[in-house]
Coordinates of C-alpha atoms in Angstrom, one line a residue:
Chain A
M252 CA 23.4 -34.7 -6.9
G253 CA 21.9 -33.1 -3.5
I254 CA 20.0 -30.1 -3.7
Q255 CA 22.8 -27.5 -3.2
L256 CA 24.0 -27.3 -7.2
Y257 CA 19.9 -26.2 -7.6
L258 CA 20.0 -24.0 -4.9
Y259 CA 23.6 -22.2 -6.5
L260 CA 22.1 -22.3 -9.7
S261 CA 19.0 -20.5 -8.7
A262 CA 20.5 -17.8 -6.7
I263 CA 23.6 -17.2 -9.3
L264 CA 20.6 -16.7 -12.1
F265 CA 19.0 -14.5 -9.6
M266 CA 21.9 -12.7 -9.3
I267 CA 22.2 -12.2 -12.5
G268 CA 18.5 -10.6 -12.7
V269 CA 19.5 -8.2 -10.1
V270 CA 22.4 -6.5 -11.9
G271 CA 20.1 -6.7 -15.1
V272 CA 17.6 -4.7 -12.9
I273 CA 20.1 -2.4 -12.2
A274 CA 22.5 -2.2 -14.6
R275 CA 20.8 -1.8 -17.7
R276 CA 19.0 1.2 -19.5
N277 CA 16.4 -0.2 -21.8
A278 CA 12.8 -1.0 -20.2
I279 CA 12.5 -3.4 -21.5
I280 CA 15.5 -5.3 -21.2
V281 CA 14.8 -4.6 -17.2
F282 CA 12.0 -6.6 -17.6
M283 CA 13.1 -9.5 -19.1
S284 CA 15.7 -9.4 -15.7
I285 CA 13.1 -9.3 -13.5
E286 CA 11.4 -12.7 -16.0
L287 CA 14.5 -14.1 -15.0
M288 CA 14.4 -13.1 -11.4
L289 CA 11.4 -15.3 -11.3
N290 CA 12.0 -18.6 -12.9
S291 CA 15.1 -18.6 -10.9
V292 CA 12.6 -18.5 -8.1
N293 CA 10.9 -21.4 -10.0
L294 CA 13.5 -23.6 -10.5
T295 CA 14.7 -22.8 -6.4
L296 CA 10.7 -24.0 -5.5
V297 CA 10.8 -26.8 -7.9
A298 CA 14.1 -28.2 -6.2
F299 CA 12.6 -27.6 -2.9
S300 CA 9.5 -29.4 -4.3
A301 CA 11.1 -32.7 -5.5
F302 CA 13.5 -32.4 -2.1
L303 CA 10.8 -32.5 0.8
G304 CA 8.7 -35.0 -1.5
D305 CA 5.8 -31.9 -0.8
V306 CA 3.2 -30.6 -4.0
T307 CA 3.4 -27.1 -2.7
G308 CA 6.3 -25.6 -3.9
Q309 CA 5.0 -27.3 -7.8
M310 CA 2.1 -25.8 -7.1
L311 CA 3.7 -22.1 -6.3
V312 CA 5.4 -22.4 -9.7
F313 CA 2.1 -22.6 -11.7
F314 CA 1.0 -19.4 -9.5
V315 CA 3.8 -17.7 -10.2
M316 CA 3.9 -18.2 -14.0
T317 CA -0.2 -17.2 -14.0
V318 CA 0.8 -13.8 -12.3
A319 CA 4.2 -13.7 -14.3
A320 CA 2.0 -13.7 -17.5
A321 CA -0.1 -11.0 -16.5
E322 CA 2.5 -8.8 -15.4
A323 CA 3.3 -9.1 -18.8
A324 CA 0.8 -8.0 -20.1
I325 CA 0.0 -5.1 -18.0
G326 CA 4.1 -4.1 -18.1
L327 CA 4.3 -4.0 -21.7
A328 CA 1.0 -2.2 -22.1
I329 CA 2.2 0.4 -19.7
I330 CA 6.0 0.0 -21.7
I331 CA 3.7 1.1 -25.0
S332 CA 2.0 4.1 -23.7
L333 CA 4.9 5.8 -22.8
F334 CA 6.2 4.8 -26.0
R335 CA 3.7 6.4 -27.5
N336 CA 3.8 9.8 -25.3
K337 CA 7.8 9.5 -25.2
Q338 CA 9.1 8.0 -28.6
T339 CA 11.5 5.9 -26.0
V340 CA 12.1 3.4 -23.5
N341 CA 15.4 4.7 -22.2
L342 CA 15.3 5.0 -18.6
D343 CA 17.4 7.5 -18.9
E344 CA 15.7 9.4 -21.2
I345 CA 12.4 9.5 -18.3
N346 CA 13.5 11.8 -16.6
I347 CA 10.2 14.3 -16.8
L348 CA 9.9 13.4 -12.7
K349 CA 12.6 13.0 -10.8
W350 CA 13.8 9.6 -10.5
Chain B
M198 CA -10.2 -31.3 1.0
E199 CA -12.7 -29.1 -0.6
I200 CA -14.5 -26.0 -0.9
T201 CA -18.0 -25.5 0.8
I202 CA -20.7 -22.8 0.5
S203 CA -19.6 -21.8 4.3
D204 CA -16.9 -20.8 3.2
L205 CA -17.5 -18.4 0.9
W206 CA -20.4 -17.4 3.4
Q207 CA -17.8 -16.6 5.7
S208 CA -15.8 -14.6 3.0
A209 CA -18.7 -12.6 2.7
P210 CA -17.5 -8.8 2.2
M211 CA -14.4 -10.7 -0.4
V212 CA -16.5 -12.4 -2.3
S213 CA -19.5 -9.7 -2.5
L214 CA -16.6 -7.5 -3.3
T215 CA -15.5 -9.5 -6.1
L216 CA -19.5 -10.2 -7.4
T217 CA -19.8 -6.6 -7.6
G218 CA -16.5 -6.0 -9.6
L219 CA -17.3 -8.8 -12.2
V220 CA -20.8 -6.9 -12.2
A221 CA -20.0 -3.8 -12.5
L222 CA -17.1 -5.0 -15.4
L223 CA -21.0 -6.7 -17.7
V224 CA -22.4 -3.3 -17.2
E225 CA -19.4 -1.9 -18.5
S226 CA -19.2 -3.5 -21.3
M227 CA -22.9 -3.9 -22.1
K228 CA -24.0 -1.1 -25.3
G229 CA -24.4 1.6 -23.7
G230 CA -23.0 1.2 -20.5
R231 CA -22.7 3.9 -18.2
T232 CA -20.6 5.3 -16.1
T233 CA -23.1 6.6 -13.7
A234 CA -24.5 3.0 -12.8
V235 CA -20.6 1.6 -11.9
Y236 CA -20.1 4.4 -10.1
G237 CA -23.0 3.8 -8.5
L238 CA -22.6 0.1 -8.7
S239 CA -18.8 0.1 -6.9
L240 CA -19.8 2.5 -4.0
A241 CA -22.7 0.0 -2.9
G242 CA -20.6 -2.3 -3.5
C243 CA -18.2 -0.9 -0.8
A244 CA -20.4 -0.4 1.6
L245 CA -21.5 -3.7 1.3
A246 CA -18.8 -5.3 1.9
F247 CA -18.2 -2.7 4.9
V248 CA -21.1 -3.8 6.7
F249 CA -20.5 -7.8 5.9
S250 CA -16.6 -6.4 7.7
L251 CA -18.4 -4.8 10.3
W252 CA -21.0 -7.7 11.0
S253 CA -18.2 -10.7 11.3
L254 CA -15.8 -8.7 13.7
G255 CA -16.4 -10.5 16.5
S256 CA -16.6 -13.8 15.1
E257 CA -13.0 -15.7 13.4
V258 CA -12.9 -18.7 11.3
I259 CA -10.2 -20.1 9.2
V260 CA -11.6 -21.0 5.5
F261 CA -10.1 -22.5 3.1
N262 CA -8.7 -25.9 4.5
G263 CA -6.5 -23.0 6.3
M264 CA -5.7 -20.9 3.5
I265 CA -8.1 -17.5 4.9
L266 CA -8.3 -15.6 7.8
Q267 CA -11.8 -14.4 8.0
G268 CA -13.2 -12.3 10.9
G269 CA -11.4 -10.4 13.5
Y270 CA -7.6 -9.2 12.5
A271 CA -9.4 -9.4 8.8
S272 CA -12.2 -8.1 9.1
Y273 CA -11.3 -5.0 10.6
F274 CA -8.3 -4.7 8.0
S275 CA -11.2 -5.2 5.4
M276 CA -13.2 -2.1 6.9
V277 CA -10.3 0.3 6.5
F278 CA -9.8 -1.2 2.9
T279 CA -13.5 -0.8 1.6
S280 CA -13.7 2.8 3.4
S281 CA -10.6 3.3 1.9
A282 CA -11.8 2.3 -1.8
F283 CA -15.5 4.0 -1.1
F284 CA -13.7 7.2 -0.7
T285 CA -11.0 7.1 -3.3
I286 CA -14.2 6.3 -5.7
V287 CA -15.9 9.8 -5.0
L288 CA -12.6 11.7 -5.0
S289 CA -12.0 10.4 -8.8
R290 CA -15.5 11.6 -10.3
P291 CA -14.7 14.9 -9.9
Y292 CA -11.4 14.6 -10.5
M293 CA -11.7 12.3 -14.0
Q294 CA -14.1 14.3 -15.5
R295 CA -12.3 17.6 -15.4
L296 CA -9.7 15.6 -17.6
H297 CA -12.5 14.1 -19.6
R298 CA -10.9 10.7 -18.7
E299 CA -13.8 9.2 -16.2
Q300 CA -14.3 5.4 -17.7
G301 CA -16.0 2.9 -15.4
V302 CA -13.2 0.8 -15.6
L303 CA -11.3 3.0 -13.3
Y304 CA -14.0 1.9 -10.8
I305 CA -13.9 -1.6 -11.9
L306 CA -9.7 -1.7 -10.9
I307 CA -10.3 -0.1 -7.5
L308 CA -12.3 -2.8 -6.6
F309 CA -10.0 -5.4 -7.7
A310 CA -6.9 -3.8 -6.4
T311 CA -9.3 -3.7 -2.7
V312 CA -10.2 -7.1 -3.2
G313 CA -6.4 -8.0 -3.6
M314 CA -6.0 -6.1 -0.2
M315 CA -8.4 -8.1 1.6
L316 CA -6.7 -11.3 0.8
M317 CA -3.7 -9.6 2.1
A318 CA -4.6 -9.1 5.1
S319 CA -6.9 -12.6 5.5
A320 CA -3.6 -15.1 4.3
M321 CA -3.0 -17.4 6.7
D322 CA -0.5 -19.1 3.7
L323 CA 1.7 -17.3 2.1
I324 CA 0.3 -18.5 -1.5
I325 CA -3.1 -16.3 -0.6
L326 CA -0.3 -13.3 0.7
F327 CA 1.4 -13.5 -2.7
L328 CA -1.8 -13.5 -4.7
G329 CA -3.5 -10.8 -3.0
I330 CA -0.1 -8.8 -2.9
E331 CA -0.1 -9.2 -6.6
L332 CA -3.5 -8.9 -7.4
M333 CA -3.2 -5.4 -5.8
S334 CA -0.5 -4.4 -7.8
V335 CA -1.5 -5.5 -10.6
C336 CA -4.7 -3.5 -10.7
L337 CA -2.4 -0.1 -8.9
Y338 CA 0.0 -0.2 -12.1
V339 CA -3.0 0.2 -14.5
L340 CA -4.6 3.4 -11.8
T341 CA -0.9 4.8 -12.0
G342 CA -0.8 5.2 -15.7
F343 CA -4.7 5.8 -16.0
V344 CA -4.1 8.9 -17.6
R345 CA -2.8 7.7 -20.7
T346 CA -2.3 11.0 -22.5
K347 CA -0.6 12.2 -19.8
V348 CA 3.8 11.9 -19.9
T349 CA 4.1 12.0 -15.6
S350 CA 1.0 9.5 -15.5
N351 CA 3.2 7.0 -18.1
E352 CA 6.6 7.4 -16.2
S353 CA 5.4 7.5 -12.8
A354 CA 3.6 3.8 -14.2
V355 CA 7.1 2.9 -15.4
K356 CA 8.7 3.0 -12.7
Y357 CA 5.9 1.8 -10.3
F358 CA 5.4 -1.2 -12.7
L359 CA 9.4 -1.9 -12.9
L360 CA 10.4 -1.4 -9.0
G361 CA 6.7 -3.5 -8.0
A362 CA 8.1 -6.3 -10.2
F363 CA 11.4 -5.9 -8.8
A364 CA 10.4 -6.6 -5.7
T365 CA 8.2 -9.5 -6.5
G366 CA 11.4 -11.3 -7.1
F367 CA 12.7 -10.8 -3.9
L368 CA 9.3 -11.2 -2.3
L369 CA 9.1 -14.8 -4.3
Y370 CA 12.3 -15.8 -3.3
G371 CA 12.0 -15.5 0.2
I372 CA 8.8 -16.9 0.3
A373 CA 10.8 -19.9 -1.8
L374 CA 13.5 -20.1 0.9
V375 CA 10.9 -19.8 4.3
Y376 CA 9.2 -23.0 2.3
G377 CA 11.9 -24.5 1.9
T378 CA 13.3 -24.8 5.3
A379 CA 9.9 -24.6 6.7
G380 CA 8.4 -27.5 4.6
T381 CA 5.0 -25.8 4.9
T382 CA 3.8 -22.7 2.9
N383 CA 1.1 -22.5 5.6
L384 CA 1.9 -19.8 8.2
K385 CA 0.2 -21.0 11.7
L386 CA 2.9 -24.4 11.0
I387 CA 5.9 -22.0 10.5
S388 CA 5.0 -20.0 13.7
Q389 CA 5.0 -23.4 15.6
S390 CA 8.2 -23.9 14.4
F391 CA 10.1 -20.5 14.2
A392 CA 11.8 -21.4 17.6
Q393 CA 13.8 -24.0 15.6
L394 CA 14.1 -22.5 12.2
S395 CA 15.0 -19.1 13.8
G396 CA 19.0 -20.5 13.8
N397 CA 18.5 -21.5 10.0
S398 CA 21.1 -19.3 8.0
L399 CA 18.8 -20.1 5.1
F400 CA 15.4 -19.5 6.7
L401 CA 16.7 -16.0 8.0
M402 CA 17.8 -15.4 4.4
G403 CA 14.4 -16.2 3.0
A404 CA 12.7 -13.7 6.1
G405 CA 15.1 -10.8 5.4
L406 CA 13.9 -10.9 1.3
L407 CA 10.8 -10.8 2.9
V408 CA 11.3 -7.5 4.8
I409 CA 13.4 -6.0 1.6
A410 CA 9.9 -6.6 -0.3
F411 CA 7.8 -5.1 2.5
S412 CA 9.7 -2.5 2.9
F413 CA 9.2 -2.3 -1.1
K414 CA 5.5 -2.0 -0.7
V415 CA 5.3 0.0 2.7
A416 CA 7.9 2.9 0.8
A417 CA 10.6 2.5 3.4
V418 CA 14.2 3.6 3.5
P419 CA 16.1 2.5 1.8
F420 CA 13.6 1.1 -0.7
H421 CA 11.2 4.2 -0.7
M422 CA 13.2 5.7 -4.0
W423 CA 10.2 5.2 -6.1
A424 CA 7.6 7.0 -3.9
P425 CA 7.8 10.1 -4.4
D426 CA 7.4 10.3 -8.1
V427 CA 5.0 7.8 -8.6
Y428 CA 3.2 9.5 -6.1
E429 CA 3.6 12.8 -7.8
G430 CA 3.1 11.5 -11.2
A431 CA -0.3 9.1 -10.8
P432 CA -3.1 10.4 -10.6
T433 CA -4.1 12.4 -7.1
P434 CA -7.4 10.2 -6.4
V435 CA -5.2 7.3 -6.9
T436 CA -2.2 8.4 -5.0
A437 CA -4.7 8.9 -1.8
F438 CA -5.4 5.4 -2.8
M439 CA -2.4 4.3 -3.0
S440 CA -1.4 6.2 0.1
T441 CA -3.9 5.0 2.5
G442 CA -5.2 1.3 1.2
A443 CA -2.0 0.1 -0.7
K444 CA -0.4 1.1 2.7
A445 CA -2.7 -0.5 4.9
A446 CA -2.3 -3.4 3.1
A447 CA 1.5 -4.2 3.0
F448 CA 1.7 -3.2 6.7
A449 CA -1.8 -5.6 7.4
A450 CA 0.8 -8.5 6.0
F451 CA 3.8 -7.4 7.2
V452 CA 2.2 -7.7 10.8
T453 CA 0.7 -11.0 9.7
V454 CA 4.1 -12.0 8.8
F455 CA 6.9 -10.7 11.1
I456 CA 4.5 -10.2 14.5
R457 CA 1.6 -12.8 14.2
T458 CA 3.6 -15.8 12.6
F459 CA 7.3 -14.7 13.5
A460 CA 8.0 -13.8 17.2
I461 CA 11.1 -11.6 16.0
T462 CA 11.6 -10.2 19.1
G463 CA 15.6 -10.0 20.2
T464 CA 16.2 -11.6 17.2
P465 CA 18.1 -9.9 13.9
I466 CA 15.2 -9.5 12.0
S467 CA 13.9 -7.2 14.8
E468 CA 16.8 -5.1 14.6
V469 CA 16.9 -5.0 11.0
V470 CA 13.7 -3.6 11.2
A471 CA 14.5 -1.6 13.4
F472 CA 16.8 0.2 11.6
I473 CA 15.3 1.0 8.4
A474 CA 12.4 2.4 10.8
A475 CA 14.9 5.2 11.8
A476 CA 16.3 5.7 8.8
S477 CA 13.0 6.2 7.1
M478 CA 12.2 8.2 10.0
I479 CA 14.7 10.5 9.7
L480 CA 14.8 10.7 5.6
G481 CA 11.3 11.2 5.1
N482 CA 10.9 14.3 7.6
V483 CA 14.2 15.9 6.5
T484 CA 13.2 15.4 3.1
A485 CA 9.9 16.7 3.5
I486 CA 10.7 19.9 4.7
A487 CA 12.5 20.7 1.3
Q488 CA 9.7 19.8 -1.2
S489 CA 7.8 22.7 -2.5
N490 CA 5.1 20.4 -4.5
L491 CA 2.3 19.3 -1.6
K492 CA 1.9 16.1 -3.2
R493 CA 5.7 15.0 -3.2
M494 CA 5.8 16.7 0.5
L495 CA 3.3 13.8 1.4
A496 CA 5.4 11.2 -0.1
Y497 CA 8.2 11.7 2.0
S498 CA 5.5 12.4 4.6
S499 CA 4.4 8.8 4.0
I500 CA 8.0 6.9 4.1
A501 CA 8.0 8.9 7.8
H502 CA 5.2 7.3 8.6
A503 CA 5.8 4.0 7.4
G504 CA 9.1 4.2 9.6
Y505 CA 6.9 5.4 12.3
M506 CA 4.4 2.1 12.0
L507 CA 7.2 0.3 11.1
S508 CA 8.8 0.3 15.1
G509 CA 5.8 -1.1 16.3
I510 CA 7.0 -4.1 14.4
A511 CA 10.5 -3.5 15.5
A512 CA 8.8 -4.2 18.9
G513 CA 7.2 -7.2 17.8
S514 CA 4.4 -7.0 20.2
A515 CA 0.9 -7.5 21.0
E516 CA 1.3 -4.1 22.2
G517 CA 3.0 -2.8 18.7
E518 CA 0.0 -4.9 16.8
T519 CA -2.4 -2.7 18.4
G520 CA -0.2 0.3 17.8
I521 CA -0.3 0.0 14.0
L522 CA -3.6 -0.9 13.9
F523 CA -4.6 1.9 15.1
Y524 CA -2.1 4.0 13.5
L525 CA -3.4 2.7 9.5
A526 CA -7.0 3.5 10.9
A527 CA -6.0 6.9 11.4
Y528 CA -3.4 7.7 8.8
T529 CA -6.2 6.1 6.3
L530 CA -8.5 8.5 7.7
M531 CA -6.5 11.9 7.6
N532 CA -4.3 11.2 4.3
M533 CA -7.4 10.5 2.7
G534 CA -9.0 14.2 3.5
A535 CA -5.3 15.9 2.6
F536 CA -5.4 14.0 -0.7
G537 CA -8.8 14.8 -1.1
I538 CA -8.8 18.7 -0.7
I539 CA -5.6 19.1 -2.9
S540 CA -6.9 17.0 -5.8
W541 CA -9.7 19.7 -5.1
V542 CA -7.7 22.4 -5.7
E543 CA -5.2 21.0 -8.3
Q544 CA -5.5 22.1 -11.9
Q545 CA -5.6 19.8 -14.7
D546 CA -2.2 20.7 -16.1
D547 CA -0.1 19.4 -12.4
T548 CA -0.4 23.1 -11.3
K549 CA -1.5 24.6 -8.1
L550 CA 0.1 22.3 -6.4
T551 CA 3.0 24.1 -4.3
F552 CA 2.2 26.0 -1.1
D553 CA 2.4 29.1 -2.7
D554 CA -0.7 28.4 -4.4
Y555 CA -2.8 27.9 -0.8
A556 CA -2.2 31.7 0.4
G557 CA -5.7 33.2 1.1
F558 CA -7.4 29.7 1.1
S559 CA -8.7 30.0 4.8
A560 CA -10.8 33.6 3.4
Q561 CA -12.2 32.3 0.1
R562 CA -13.2 28.5 1.3
P563 CA -13.0 28.6 5.2
V564 CA -15.0 25.3 6.0
V565 CA -12.8 23.5 3.8
A566 CA -9.1 25.5 5.1
A567 CA -10.8 24.1 8.5
M568 CA -10.9 20.4 7.6
L569 CA -7.5 20.5 5.6
S570 CA -5.9 22.0 9.0
V571 CA -7.2 19.2 10.7
F572 CA -5.8 16.3 8.9
M573 CA -2.6 18.0 8.9
F574 CA -2.8 18.9 13.0
S575 CA -3.3 14.6 13.1
L576 CA -0.7 14.2 10.6
A577 CA 1.5 16.2 12.8
G578 CA 0.8 14.0 15.4
I579 CA -1.1 16.8 17.8
P580 CA -3.4 15.8 20.5
P581 CA -6.7 15.9 20.5
F582 CA -6.4 14.4 16.9
A583 CA -6.0 10.9 15.9
G584 CA -2.5 11.1 14.7
F585 CA -1.4 12.1 18.1
F586 CA -2.8 8.3 19.8
G587 CA -1.3 6.6 16.5
K588 CA 2.2 7.9 17.2
Y589 CA 1.5 7.3 21.0
Y590 CA 1.0 3.8 21.0
V591 CA 3.8 2.2 18.4
F592 CA 6.8 4.4 20.9
L593 CA 5.0 2.7 24.0
A594 CA 5.5 -0.4 22.5
A595 CA 8.9 0.6 21.1
V596 CA 9.9 1.7 24.4
K597 CA 8.1 -1.6 26.4
A598 CA 10.4 -4.0 23.7
D599 CA 13.7 -2.0 25.0
L600 CA 13.9 0.2 22.0
V601 CA 13.6 3.1 23.7
W602 CA 16.4 4.6 21.0
L603 CA 14.3 4.1 18.3
A604 CA 11.0 5.7 20.3
V605 CA 13.9 8.8 21.1
I606 CA 14.1 9.4 17.2
G607 CA 10.4 8.9 16.2
V608 CA 9.7 11.7 19.0
L609 CA 12.4 14.2 17.5
T610 CA 11.7 13.5 13.8
S611 CA 7.8 13.9 14.5
V612 CA 9.3 17.8 15.8
I613 CA 10.4 18.3 12.6
S614 CA 7.7 17.2 11.0
V615 CA 5.4 19.9 12.8
Y616 CA 7.6 22.5 10.5
Y617 CA 6.7 21.4 7.2
Y618 CA 2.5 20.6 8.2
L619 CA 2.1 23.6 10.1
R620 CA 3.3 25.4 6.7
L621 CA 0.5 24.6 4.9
V622 CA -1.6 25.9 7.8
M623 CA 0.3 29.1 7.7
V624 CA 0.4 30.0 4.2
M625 CA -3.8 29.1 4.4
Y626 CA -4.4 31.5 7.5
F627 CA -2.1 34.5 7.2
R628 CA -0.9 35.2 3.9
D629 CA -3.4 37.0 1.5
G630 CA -4.2 35.6 -2.2
N631 CA -6.6 34.1 -3.9
A632 CA -6.5 30.2 -3.7
T633 CA -9.7 28.9 -4.1
I634 CA -11.7 25.4 -5.2
E635 CA -12.1 26.5 -9.2
E636 CA -14.4 24.0 -10.8
R637 CA -17.5 23.0 -8.8
V638 CA -17.2 20.2 -6.2
P639 CA -20.2 18.0 -5.8
G640 CA -21.7 18.1 -2.2
F641 CA -21.6 14.5 -2.0
A642 CA -17.6 14.8 -2.3
F643 CA -17.7 17.7 0.6
A644 CA -19.9 15.5 2.8
V645 CA -18.2 12.5 2.3
I646 CA -14.5 14.3 3.9
G647 CA -16.5 15.7 6.6
V648 CA -17.3 12.8 7.7
I649 CA -13.4 12.1 7.5
A650 CA -12.4 14.8 9.3
A651 CA -15.4 14.0 11.7
L652 CA -13.4 10.7 12.4
V653 CA -10.4 11.9 12.8
I654 CA -11.3 14.2 15.5
L655 CA -13.8 11.5 17.1
L656 CA -10.8 9.1 16.8
G657 CA -8.6 11.1 18.7
L658 CA -11.0 12.0 21.8
Y659 CA -12.1 8.0 21.6
P660 CA -9.2 6.0 20.9
S661 CA -10.0 3.3 22.8
L662 CA -13.2 2.9 20.1
V663 CA -10.7 0.7 18.1
V664 CA -7.7 -0.4 20.4
D665 CA -9.9 -2.7 22.5
I666 CA -11.3 -4.3 19.6
S667 CA -7.9 -4.7 18.2
K668 CA -6.9 -6.5 21.3
T669 CA -9.9 -9.1 20.9
F670 CA -8.1 -10.5 17.7
F671 CA -6.5 -14.0 18.4
K672 CA -3.1 -14.5 17.8
L673 CA -2.1 -17.4 15.2

């Protein structure tokens, strides 16, 4: 199996993530879509890494996973603090400042 | 492949700042930990890192197995970031005390964000670039939402976080495609094979995704939507930090990748960047006219300034790089000063932020009003202030790279910008009112703003102080 199939699959996953960020209005689901984008990148990196026979790509995947975990911690904390003040995580209702 | 003591020693600015941050974290968590101690420690750490950077400015070395550049370009930017962090810490203290939200962790987050910025400026590898951007961004998300009880602060943090993480996705995809086509993430190796790669469509797609990601970080049109809301909702000193340090860091990474690594002159990438620059200048300046809130006005102005600096990147030449380097130093100083004074006038409940609230400011506070006028004149790009030469150098680089139309747009939109900057000066001097600084601001903060104003004038009178240094930095 060539590398193309992996690249197509990760490109499709990435696009699903992008559409999710743009179309969905729940902050948590938007965040999940962003995670999908990051994981599709991981798939690309691993595919390239295997294709090139070079370990850098796999190493980068570990960094991406670590950073994604840190980002999830911060992001959920921010969303919770918003929920405490507003009782909503719907992005359409977050409108004190103009979006 | 091993890390030696000399690697650590040569990265003194970064290492010292990281250690200061860790020690400050310990002090903060100790029983009876005093915020004042953390404050003093953070300021000392910034000053120390600044001295280390200044000291290593003349020597350039690549450390950590070709991953990190130290000295020269990296030191120059470290100086910009540490000054920005220093000023932010000084300005945060009275602001947060007024809100009764002063916590030592605020200063520690600023320190770690600064380390992230330094990593971005010294990256010689796309992995380091990514880690630097994330270290900076994660700290900034928290800083934006630092005033937990205020709903505007929460909202702006959510917006900044979601759009920032979205941009990270593009950045990573860009890095992945560049890695896949170039076979390496090392910028030096990529720059050597750029000539063959520039015809590869997958590589160009990766480069395009990197342009999108960096445009998000520098807040350039059409990826600027977050900037006005986040700048308005964040605590004002944090806004100052984001619009100076974080923007300078994003530009440092932008220049590293698109001028120092890729030779983009004459490629489609250069045209894309030129269009982004033109759109930012036009939209930023035109929308800024309509704003009544000063923080929003400065947010749109910062979009416009990103456009001016992007014309230097579109030029893709050494002159463009020098222009951006000078522009960033000038912009950091003048924007920090402007936001600093705004944070003094502002009230706890987010009022006193409009133009009208500055009526009669010159009669009540003549010295502060004069300093604010200096910053406004400099932002408008009126000689002899630093902002003028920043614009002069980037537009000159654009003209030399046959992008005359871009320079013309830049000059025309600068003329528009004079209107809204000088409107504030006009209100302060020619309208009657009783605008003043309500709470007592410590003398130290006054002195710091005074120093910034003096530096804005100094850089305007002697731009060669910075320009000559930046010409000596070696190319990849």
